[in-house]
CSV table of C-alpha atoms and ligand atoms in Angstrom, one decimal:
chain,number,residue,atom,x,y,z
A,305,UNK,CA,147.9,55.8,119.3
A,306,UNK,CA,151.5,57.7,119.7
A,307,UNK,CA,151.6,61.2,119.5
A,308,UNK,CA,154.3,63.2,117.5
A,309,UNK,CA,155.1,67.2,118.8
A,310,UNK,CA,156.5,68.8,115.9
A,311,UNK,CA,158.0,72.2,114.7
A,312,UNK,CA,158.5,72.9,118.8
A,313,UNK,CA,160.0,76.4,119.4
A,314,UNK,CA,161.8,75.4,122.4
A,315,UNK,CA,161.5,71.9,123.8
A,316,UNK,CA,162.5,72.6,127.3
A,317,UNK,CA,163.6,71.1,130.4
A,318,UNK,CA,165.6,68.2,129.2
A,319,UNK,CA,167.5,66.2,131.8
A,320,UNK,CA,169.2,62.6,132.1
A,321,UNK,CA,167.3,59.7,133.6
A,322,UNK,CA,169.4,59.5,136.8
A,323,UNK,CA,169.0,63.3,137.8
A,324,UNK,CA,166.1,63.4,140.5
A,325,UNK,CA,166.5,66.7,141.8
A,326,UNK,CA,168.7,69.8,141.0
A,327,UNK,CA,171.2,71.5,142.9
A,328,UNK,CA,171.1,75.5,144.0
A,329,UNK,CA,173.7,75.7,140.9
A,330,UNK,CA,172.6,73.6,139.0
A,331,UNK,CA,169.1,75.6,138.9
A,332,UNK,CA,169.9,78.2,136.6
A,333,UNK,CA,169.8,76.3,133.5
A,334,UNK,CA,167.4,75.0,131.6
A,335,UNK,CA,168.8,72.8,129.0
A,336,UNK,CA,166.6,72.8,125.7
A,337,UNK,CA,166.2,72.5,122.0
A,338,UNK,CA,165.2,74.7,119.6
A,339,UNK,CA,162.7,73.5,116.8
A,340,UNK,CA,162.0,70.1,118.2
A,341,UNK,CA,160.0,67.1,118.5
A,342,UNK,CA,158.6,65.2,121.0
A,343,UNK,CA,157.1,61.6,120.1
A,344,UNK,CA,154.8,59.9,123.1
A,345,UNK,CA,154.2,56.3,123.2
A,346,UNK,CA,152.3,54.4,125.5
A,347,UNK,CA,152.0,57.9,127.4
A,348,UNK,CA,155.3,57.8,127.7
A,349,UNK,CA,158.2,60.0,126.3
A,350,UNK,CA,159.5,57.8,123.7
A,351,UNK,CA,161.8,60.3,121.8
A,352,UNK,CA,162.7,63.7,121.0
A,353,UNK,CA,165.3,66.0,119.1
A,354,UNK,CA,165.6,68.1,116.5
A,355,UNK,CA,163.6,68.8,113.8
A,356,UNK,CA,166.0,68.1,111.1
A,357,UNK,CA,166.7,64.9,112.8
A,358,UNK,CA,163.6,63.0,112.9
A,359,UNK,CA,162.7,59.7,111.7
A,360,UNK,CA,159.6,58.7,109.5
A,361,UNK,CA,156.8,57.4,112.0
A,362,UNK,CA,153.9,56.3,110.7
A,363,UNK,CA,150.7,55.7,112.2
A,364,UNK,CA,150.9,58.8,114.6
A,365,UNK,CA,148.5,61.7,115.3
A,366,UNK,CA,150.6,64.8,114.9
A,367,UNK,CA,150.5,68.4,116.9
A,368,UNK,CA,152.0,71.2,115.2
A,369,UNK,CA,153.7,72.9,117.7
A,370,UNK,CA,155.2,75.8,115.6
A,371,UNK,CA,155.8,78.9,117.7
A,372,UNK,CA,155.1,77.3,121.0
A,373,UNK,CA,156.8,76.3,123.8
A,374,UNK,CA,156.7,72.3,125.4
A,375,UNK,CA,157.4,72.0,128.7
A,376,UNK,CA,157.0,69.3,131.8
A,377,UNK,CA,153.5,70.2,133.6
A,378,UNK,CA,154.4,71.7,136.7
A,379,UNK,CA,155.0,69.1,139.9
A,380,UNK,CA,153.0,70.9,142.8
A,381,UNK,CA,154.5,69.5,146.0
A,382,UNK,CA,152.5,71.5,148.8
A,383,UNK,CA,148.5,72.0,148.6
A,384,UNK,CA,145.5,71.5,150.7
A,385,UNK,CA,143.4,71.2,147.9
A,386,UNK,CA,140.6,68.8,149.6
A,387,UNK,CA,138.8,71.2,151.8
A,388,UNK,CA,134.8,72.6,151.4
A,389,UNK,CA,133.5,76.3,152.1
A,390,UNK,CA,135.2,79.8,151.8
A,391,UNK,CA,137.0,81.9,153.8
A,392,UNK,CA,136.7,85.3,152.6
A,393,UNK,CA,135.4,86.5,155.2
A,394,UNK,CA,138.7,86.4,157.1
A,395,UNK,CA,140.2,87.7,154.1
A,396,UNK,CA,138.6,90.9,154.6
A,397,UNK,CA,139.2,90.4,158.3
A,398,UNK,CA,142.8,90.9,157.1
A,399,UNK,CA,142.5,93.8,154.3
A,400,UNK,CA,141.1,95.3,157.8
A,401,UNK,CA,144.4,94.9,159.9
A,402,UNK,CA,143.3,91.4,162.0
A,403,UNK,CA,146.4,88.9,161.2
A,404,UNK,CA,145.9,85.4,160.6
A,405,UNK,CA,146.9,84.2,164.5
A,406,UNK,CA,144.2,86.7,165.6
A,407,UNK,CA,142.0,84.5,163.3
A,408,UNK,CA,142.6,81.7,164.3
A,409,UNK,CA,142.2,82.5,167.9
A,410,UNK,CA,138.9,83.7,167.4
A,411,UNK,CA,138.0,80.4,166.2
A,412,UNK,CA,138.2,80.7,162.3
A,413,UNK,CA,141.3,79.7,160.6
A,414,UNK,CA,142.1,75.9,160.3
A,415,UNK,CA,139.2,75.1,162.8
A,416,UNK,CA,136.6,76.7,160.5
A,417,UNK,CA,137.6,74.9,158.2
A,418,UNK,CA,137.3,71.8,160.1
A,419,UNK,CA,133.9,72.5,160.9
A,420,UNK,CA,133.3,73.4,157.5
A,421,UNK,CA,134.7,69.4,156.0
A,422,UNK,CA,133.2,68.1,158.7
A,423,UNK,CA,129.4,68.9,158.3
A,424,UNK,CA,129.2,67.6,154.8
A,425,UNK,CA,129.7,63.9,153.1
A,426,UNK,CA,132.5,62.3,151.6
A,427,UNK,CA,130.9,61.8,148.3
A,428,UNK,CA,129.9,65.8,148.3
A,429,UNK,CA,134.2,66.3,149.2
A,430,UNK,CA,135.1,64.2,146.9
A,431,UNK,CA,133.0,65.8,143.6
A,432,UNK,CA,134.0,69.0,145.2
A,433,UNK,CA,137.4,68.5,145.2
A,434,UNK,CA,137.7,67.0,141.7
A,435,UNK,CA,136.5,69.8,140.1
A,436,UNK,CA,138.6,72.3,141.8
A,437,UNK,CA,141.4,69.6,140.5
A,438,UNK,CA,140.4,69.5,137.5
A,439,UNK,CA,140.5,73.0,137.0
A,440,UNK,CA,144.4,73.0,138.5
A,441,UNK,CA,145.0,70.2,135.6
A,442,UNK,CA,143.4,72.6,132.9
A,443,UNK,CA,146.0,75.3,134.4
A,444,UNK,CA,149.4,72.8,133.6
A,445,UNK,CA,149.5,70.7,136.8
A,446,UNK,CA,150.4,67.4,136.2
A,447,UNK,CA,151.1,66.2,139.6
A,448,UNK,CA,149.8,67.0,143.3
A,449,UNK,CA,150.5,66.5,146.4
A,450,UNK,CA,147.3,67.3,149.0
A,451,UNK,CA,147.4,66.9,152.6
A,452,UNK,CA,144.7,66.1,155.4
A,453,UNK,CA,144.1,68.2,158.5
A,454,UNK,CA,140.6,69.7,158.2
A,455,UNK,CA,139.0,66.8,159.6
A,456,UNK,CA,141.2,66.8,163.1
A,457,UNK,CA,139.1,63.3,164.2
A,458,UNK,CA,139.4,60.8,163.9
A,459,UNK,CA,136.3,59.9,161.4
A,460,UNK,CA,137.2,63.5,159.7
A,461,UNK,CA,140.7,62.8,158.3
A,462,UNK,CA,139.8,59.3,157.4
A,463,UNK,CA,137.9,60.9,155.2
A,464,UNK,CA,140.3,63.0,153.7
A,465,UNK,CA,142.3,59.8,153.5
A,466,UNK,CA,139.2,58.4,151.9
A,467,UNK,CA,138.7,61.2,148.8
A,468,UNK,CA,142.1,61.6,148.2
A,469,UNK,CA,142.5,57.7,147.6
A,470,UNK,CA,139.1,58.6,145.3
A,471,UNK,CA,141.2,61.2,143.6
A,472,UNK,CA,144.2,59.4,142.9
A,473,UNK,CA,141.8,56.5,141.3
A,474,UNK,CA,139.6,59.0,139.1
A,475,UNK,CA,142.3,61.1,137.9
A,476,UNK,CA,144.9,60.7,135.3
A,477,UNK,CA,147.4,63.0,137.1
A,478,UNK,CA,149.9,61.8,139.9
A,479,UNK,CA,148.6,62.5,143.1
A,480,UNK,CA,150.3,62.1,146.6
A,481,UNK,CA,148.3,62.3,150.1
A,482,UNK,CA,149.9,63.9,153.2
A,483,UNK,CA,148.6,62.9,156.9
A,484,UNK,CA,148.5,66.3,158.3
A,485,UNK,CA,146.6,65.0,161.5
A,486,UNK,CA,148.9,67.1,163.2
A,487,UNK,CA,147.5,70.4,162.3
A,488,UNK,CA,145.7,72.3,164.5
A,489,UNK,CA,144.1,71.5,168.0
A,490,UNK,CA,140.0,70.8,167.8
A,491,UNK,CA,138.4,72.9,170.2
A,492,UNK,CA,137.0,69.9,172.5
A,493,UNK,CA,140.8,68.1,173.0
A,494,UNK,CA,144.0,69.4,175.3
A,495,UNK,CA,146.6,69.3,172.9
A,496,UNK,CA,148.0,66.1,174.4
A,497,UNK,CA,145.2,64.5,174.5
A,498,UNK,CA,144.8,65.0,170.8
A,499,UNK,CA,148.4,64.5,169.6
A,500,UNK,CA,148.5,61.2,171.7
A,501,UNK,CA,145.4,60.3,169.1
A,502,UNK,CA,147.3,61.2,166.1
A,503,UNK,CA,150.3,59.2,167.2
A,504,UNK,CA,148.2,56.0,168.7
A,505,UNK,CA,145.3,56.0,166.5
A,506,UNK,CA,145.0,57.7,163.4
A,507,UNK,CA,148.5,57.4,161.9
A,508,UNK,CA,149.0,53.4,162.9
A,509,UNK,CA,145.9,52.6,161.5
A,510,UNK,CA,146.1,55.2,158.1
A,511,UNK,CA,149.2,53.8,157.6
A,512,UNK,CA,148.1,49.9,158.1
A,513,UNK,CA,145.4,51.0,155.0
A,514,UNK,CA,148.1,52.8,152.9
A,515,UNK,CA,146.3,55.3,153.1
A,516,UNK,CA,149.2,57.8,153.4
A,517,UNK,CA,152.3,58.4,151.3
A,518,UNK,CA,153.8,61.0,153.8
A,519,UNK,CA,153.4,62.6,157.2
A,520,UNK,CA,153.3,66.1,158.1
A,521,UNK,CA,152.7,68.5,161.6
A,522,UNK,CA,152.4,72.4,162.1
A,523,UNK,CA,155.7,73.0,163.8
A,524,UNK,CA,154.8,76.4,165.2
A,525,UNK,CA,154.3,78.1,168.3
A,526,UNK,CA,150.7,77.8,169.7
A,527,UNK,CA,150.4,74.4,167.6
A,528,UNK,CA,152.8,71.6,167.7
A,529,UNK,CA,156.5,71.7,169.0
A,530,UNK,CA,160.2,71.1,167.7
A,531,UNK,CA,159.7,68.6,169.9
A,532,UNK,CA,156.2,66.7,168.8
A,533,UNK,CA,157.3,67.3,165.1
A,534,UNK,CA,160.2,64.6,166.4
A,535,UNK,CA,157.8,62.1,167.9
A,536,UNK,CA,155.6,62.4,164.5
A,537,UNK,CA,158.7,62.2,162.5
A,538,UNK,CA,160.0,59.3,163.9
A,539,UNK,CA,157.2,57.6,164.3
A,540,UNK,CA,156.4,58.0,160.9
A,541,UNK,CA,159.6,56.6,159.9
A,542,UNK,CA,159.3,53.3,161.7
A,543,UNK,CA,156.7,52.9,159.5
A,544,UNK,CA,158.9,53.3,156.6
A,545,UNK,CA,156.4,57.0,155.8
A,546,UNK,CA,158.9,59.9,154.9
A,547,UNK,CA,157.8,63.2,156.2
A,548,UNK,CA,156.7,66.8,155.0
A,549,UNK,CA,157.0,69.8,157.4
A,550,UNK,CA,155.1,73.0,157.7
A,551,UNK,CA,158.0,75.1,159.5
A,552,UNK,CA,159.5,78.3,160.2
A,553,UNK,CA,155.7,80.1,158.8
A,554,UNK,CA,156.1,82.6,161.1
A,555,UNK,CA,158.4,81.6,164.1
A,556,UNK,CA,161.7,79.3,164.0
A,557,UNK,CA,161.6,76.8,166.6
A,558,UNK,CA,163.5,74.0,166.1
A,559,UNK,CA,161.9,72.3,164.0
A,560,UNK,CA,164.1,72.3,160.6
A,561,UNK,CA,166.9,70.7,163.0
A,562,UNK,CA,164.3,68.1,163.8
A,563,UNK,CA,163.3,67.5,160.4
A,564,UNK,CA,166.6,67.2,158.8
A,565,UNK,CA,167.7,65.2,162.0
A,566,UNK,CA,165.0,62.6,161.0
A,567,UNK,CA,165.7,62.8,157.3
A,568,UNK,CA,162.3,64.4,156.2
A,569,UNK,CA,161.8,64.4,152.5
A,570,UNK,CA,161.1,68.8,152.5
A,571,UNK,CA,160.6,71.4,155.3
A,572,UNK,CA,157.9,73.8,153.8
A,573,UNK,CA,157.4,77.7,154.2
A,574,UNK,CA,160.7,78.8,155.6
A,575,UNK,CA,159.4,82.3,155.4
A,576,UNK,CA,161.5,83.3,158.9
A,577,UNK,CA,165.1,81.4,159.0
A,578,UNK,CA,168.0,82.2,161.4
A,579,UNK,CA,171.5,80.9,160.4
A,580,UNK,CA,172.0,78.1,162.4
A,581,UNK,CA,168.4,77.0,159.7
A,582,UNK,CA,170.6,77.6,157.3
A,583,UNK,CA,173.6,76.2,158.0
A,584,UNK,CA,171.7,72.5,158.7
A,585,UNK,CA,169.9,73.0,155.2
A,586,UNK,CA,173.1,73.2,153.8
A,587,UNK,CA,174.7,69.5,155.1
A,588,UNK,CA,171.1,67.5,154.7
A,589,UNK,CA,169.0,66.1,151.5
A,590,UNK,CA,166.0,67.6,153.0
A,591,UNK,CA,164.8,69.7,150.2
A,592,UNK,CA,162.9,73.3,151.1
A,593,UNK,CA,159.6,74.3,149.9
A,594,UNK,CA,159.0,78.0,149.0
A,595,UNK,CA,155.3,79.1,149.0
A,596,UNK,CA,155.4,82.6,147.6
A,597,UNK,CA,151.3,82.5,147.6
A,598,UNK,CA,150.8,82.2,151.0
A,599,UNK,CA,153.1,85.1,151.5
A,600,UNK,CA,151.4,87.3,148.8
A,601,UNK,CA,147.9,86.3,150.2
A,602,UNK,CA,148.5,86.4,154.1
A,603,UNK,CA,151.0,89.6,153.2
A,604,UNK,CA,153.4,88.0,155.2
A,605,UNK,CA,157.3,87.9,154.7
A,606,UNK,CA,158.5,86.2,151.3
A,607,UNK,CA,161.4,82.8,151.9
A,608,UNK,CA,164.7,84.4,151.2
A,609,UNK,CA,165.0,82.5,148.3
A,610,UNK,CA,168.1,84.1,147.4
A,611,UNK,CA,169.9,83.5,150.6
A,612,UNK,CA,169.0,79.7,150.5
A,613,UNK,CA,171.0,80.0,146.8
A,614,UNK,CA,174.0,81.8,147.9
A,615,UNK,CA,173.8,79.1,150.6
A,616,UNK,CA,174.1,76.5,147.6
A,617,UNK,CA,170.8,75.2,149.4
A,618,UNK,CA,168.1,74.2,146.5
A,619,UNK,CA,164.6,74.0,146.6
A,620,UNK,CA,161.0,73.7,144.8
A,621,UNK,CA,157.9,76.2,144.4
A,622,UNK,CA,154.4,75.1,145.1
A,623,UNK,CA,151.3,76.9,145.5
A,624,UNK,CA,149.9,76.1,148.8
A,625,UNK,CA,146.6,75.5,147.8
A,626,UNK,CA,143.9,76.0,150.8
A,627,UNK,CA,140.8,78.2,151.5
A,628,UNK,CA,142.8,80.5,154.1
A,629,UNK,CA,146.5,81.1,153.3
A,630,UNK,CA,147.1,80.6,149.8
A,631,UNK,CA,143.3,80.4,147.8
A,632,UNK,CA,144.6,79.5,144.5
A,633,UNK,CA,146.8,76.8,142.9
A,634,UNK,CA,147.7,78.1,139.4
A,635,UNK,CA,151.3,77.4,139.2
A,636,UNK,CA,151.5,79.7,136.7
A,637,UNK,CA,150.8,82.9,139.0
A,638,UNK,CA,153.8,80.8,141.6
A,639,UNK,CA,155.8,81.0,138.7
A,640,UNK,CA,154.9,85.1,138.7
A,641,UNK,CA,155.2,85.6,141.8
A,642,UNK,CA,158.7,83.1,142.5
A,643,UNK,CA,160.5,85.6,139.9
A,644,UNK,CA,158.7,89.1,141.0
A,645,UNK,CA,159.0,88.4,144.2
A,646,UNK,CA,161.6,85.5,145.4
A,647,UNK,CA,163.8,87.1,142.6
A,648,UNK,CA,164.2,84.1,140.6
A,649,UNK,CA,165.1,83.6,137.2
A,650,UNK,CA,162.7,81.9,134.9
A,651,UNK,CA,165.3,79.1,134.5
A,652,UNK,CA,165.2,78.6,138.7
A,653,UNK,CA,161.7,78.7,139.2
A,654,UNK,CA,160.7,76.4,136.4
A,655,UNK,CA,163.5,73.8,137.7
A,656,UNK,CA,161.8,74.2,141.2
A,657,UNK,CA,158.2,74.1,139.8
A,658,UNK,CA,159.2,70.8,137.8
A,659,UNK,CA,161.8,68.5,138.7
A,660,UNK,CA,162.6,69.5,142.3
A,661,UNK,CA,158.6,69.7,142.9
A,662,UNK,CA,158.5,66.4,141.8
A,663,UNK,CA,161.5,65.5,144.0
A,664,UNK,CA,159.9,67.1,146.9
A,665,UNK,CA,157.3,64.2,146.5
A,666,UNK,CA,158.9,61.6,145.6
A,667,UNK,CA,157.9,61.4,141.7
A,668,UNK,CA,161.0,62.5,140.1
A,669,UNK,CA,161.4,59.3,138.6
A,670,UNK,CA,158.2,59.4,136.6
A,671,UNK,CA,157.8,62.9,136.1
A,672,UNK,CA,159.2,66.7,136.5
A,673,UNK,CA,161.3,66.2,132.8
A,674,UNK,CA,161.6,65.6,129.5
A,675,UNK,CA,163.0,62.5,129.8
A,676,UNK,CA,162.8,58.7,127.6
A,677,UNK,CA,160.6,56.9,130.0
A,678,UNK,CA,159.0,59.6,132.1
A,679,UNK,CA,155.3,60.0,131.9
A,680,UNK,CA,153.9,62.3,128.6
A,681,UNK,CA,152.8,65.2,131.0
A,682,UNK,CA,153.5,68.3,129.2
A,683,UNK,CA,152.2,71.6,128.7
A,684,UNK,CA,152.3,73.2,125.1
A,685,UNK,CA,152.1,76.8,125.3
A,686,UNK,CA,150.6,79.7,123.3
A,687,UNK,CA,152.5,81.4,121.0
A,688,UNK,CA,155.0,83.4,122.9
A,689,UNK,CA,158.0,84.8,122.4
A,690,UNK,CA,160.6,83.4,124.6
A,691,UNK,CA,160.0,81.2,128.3
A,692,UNK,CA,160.2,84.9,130.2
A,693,UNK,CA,156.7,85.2,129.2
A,694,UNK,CA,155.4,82.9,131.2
A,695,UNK,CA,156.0,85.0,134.4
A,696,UNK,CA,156.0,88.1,132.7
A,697,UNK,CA,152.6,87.9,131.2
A,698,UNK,CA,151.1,87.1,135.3
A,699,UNK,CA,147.9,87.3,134.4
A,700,UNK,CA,146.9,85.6,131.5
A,701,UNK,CA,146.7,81.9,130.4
A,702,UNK,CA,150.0,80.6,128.1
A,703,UNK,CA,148.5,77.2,128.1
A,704,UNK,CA,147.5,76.0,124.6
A,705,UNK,CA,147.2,72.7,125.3
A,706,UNK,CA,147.7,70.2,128.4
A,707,UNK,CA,148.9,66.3,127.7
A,708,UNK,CA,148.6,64.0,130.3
A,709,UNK,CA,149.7,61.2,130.5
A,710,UNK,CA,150.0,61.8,126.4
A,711,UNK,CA,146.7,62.1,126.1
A,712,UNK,CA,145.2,65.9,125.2
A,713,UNK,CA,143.0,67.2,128.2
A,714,UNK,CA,142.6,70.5,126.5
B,445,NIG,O1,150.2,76.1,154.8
B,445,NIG,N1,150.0,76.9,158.1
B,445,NIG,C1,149.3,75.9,158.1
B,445,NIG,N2,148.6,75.5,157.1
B,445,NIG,C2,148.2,76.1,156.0
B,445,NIG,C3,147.1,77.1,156.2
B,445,NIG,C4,145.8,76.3,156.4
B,445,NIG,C5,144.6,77.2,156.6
B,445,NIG,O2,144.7,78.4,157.0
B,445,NIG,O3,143.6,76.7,156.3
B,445,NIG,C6,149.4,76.8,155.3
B,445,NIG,O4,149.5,78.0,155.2
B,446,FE,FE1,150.4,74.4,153.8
């Protein structure tokens, strides 16, 4: 049956059809209306306007909106949501002065992970996962992206591949799966041995499956080069697979030249950037990837989100999700921390937790709007007072109700 939003405080986030992502400028608005509507059809977004302007619809199941805010759900572009086990033991490692490197070099980090995916089933990952996803969808995510690179073998990111394809078939949100292969070096491989596996093995034959939507590599030093993020990236693109790149985390080595040279869809993290980053940023389509989590949770350096602005370069927000950098993917506490800490405005981090998320993977067609056509994922809030609560208020839940795909999961 089609749904009808009505008496809508603030209907926001309204944007053209042909817009897919925003510029740096074009960030700080948020184009609304006040007391709106919102009909659904088909899932779809079939209409909306003002109040005073609607037409008689009948057979339609009606939410009274009145006092609350309707907005897209948020378009997280950046997770490593599929993983098993806990890693708060490195945590308090950290509180305790050991950094994340030391970590890993001791064996934990990424690699205890790995072990961690690797000593139970896919069907125990896959239930797992889901209801750590569902919980994100309950929270006002309406589309993921997740990436592999706990299994680091061949068998191990297959299934990765394998749940996420699960995932994207037993959930009503949009989900996109990232071949991070590239992630880490196991302990039994040289790193050429390994990489040469990647490129050979694992990515031909991930790909022949369509299994993957989008490659990725660590570009950082003690993990994979400027110059093997190249390889990867053009590899990748013979096969017609756009790329993803963690760079510039906590060294810049080349690699955002490499990635824009190749035409990668984002370069993600950017908390360290020189100038000569930013000056390629600014000629290239490649869209950046802030992930003020990881920075709050690692206590690491925030992206000068500012600087990319003033630079005219624009960019989305996602959450990072994973067990060691970044353990949580409630976009709302990104949205908290993307004004508190990046020094957003609301209007800028909801454009780059929406619509330039959703550009960042490819959905911004579907999704990342209030558009005629796009898919019914909204969020209705509680009753607040204007769209600065939703940072404002960091820790508590503004979600009243989630639609997906116009139907009401809570
Ligand atoms: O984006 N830096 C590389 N990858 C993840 C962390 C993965 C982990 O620690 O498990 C990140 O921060
Ligand atoms: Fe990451």
């Amino acid at each position: 049956m089609s749904k009808l939003i009505i008496n809508i405080k603030e209907l926001i986030q309204i944007r053209d059809r042909n817009i897919s992502f925003l510029s740096a400028k074009e960030m700080d608005t948020l184009p609304s209306i006040n007391n709106a509507y919102l009909l659904i059809e088909n899932g779809k977004i079939s209409e909306f306007g003002k109040m005073s302007e609607i037409s008689k619809i009948d057979n339609v199941e009606t939410i009274d909106a009145k006092n609350k805010i309707v907005l897209p759900c948020w378009c997280d572009s950046h997770t490593h949501s599929v993983y098993t086990g806990n890693r708060s033991d490195e945590y308090l490692q950290r509180i305790n002065g050991v950094s994340y490197q030391e970590i890993a070099n001791n064996g934990g980090g990424i690699l205890k992970s790995s072990r961690q995916i690797n000593s139970i089933s896919e069907d125990e990952l896959f239930f797992e996962s889901k209801n750590r996803i569902e919980k994100l969808i309950k929270y006002g995510t309406g589309s993921l992206e997740i990436k592999t690179g706990y299994g680091l073998s061949y068998d191990g990111e297959l299934k990765m591949l394998k749940v996420i394809k699960r995932l994207k078939e037993s959930l009503p949100i949009q989900i996109k799966s990232t071949f991070l292969g590239a992630h880490a070096i196991p302990k039994n491989y040289k790193k050429e041995e390994y990489f040469r596996l990647v490129l050979d093995e694992m990515l031909p034959d991930f790909a022949k499956d369509e299994l993957i939507d989008f490659v990725d590599i660590f570009c950082e030093k003690n993990y994979f080069s400027a110059e093997d993020t190249k390889i990867l990236c053009n590899k990748a693109s013979e096969l017609g697979i756009a790329s993803k790149i963690h760079v510039n985390q906590f060294n810049s080595i080349g690699g955002v030249k490499v990635a824009v040279d190749c035409g990668a869809l984002s370069v993600d993290h950017l908390e360290v950037i020189n100038k000569s980053d930013i000056n390629i940023l600014k000629q290239s389509k490649t869209i950046p990837i802030l992930l003020p989590g990881c920075s709050f949770f690692l206590g690491i350096e925030y992206a000068d989100a500012k600087k990319l602005l003033s630079n005219e370069i624009p960019f989305a927000i996602a959450s990072d999700y994973n067990p060691g950098s970044s353990p949580s993917g409630n976009m709302n506490f990104i949205l908290s921390l993307a004004c508190n800490k990046l020094k957003l405005t609301t209007e800028q981090a909801i454009n780059a937790a929406t619509i330039n998320g959703a550009y960042a993977m490819g959905l911004s067609y579907k999704t990342g709007s209030i558009t005629k056509g796009k898919i019914a994922n909204v969020v209705i809030t509680s009753e607040i007072e204007s769209i600065n609560d939703l940072p404002y208020f960091y820790g508590d839940n503004l979600v009243d109700k989630i639609l997906i795909n116009g139907e009401e999961i809570i």
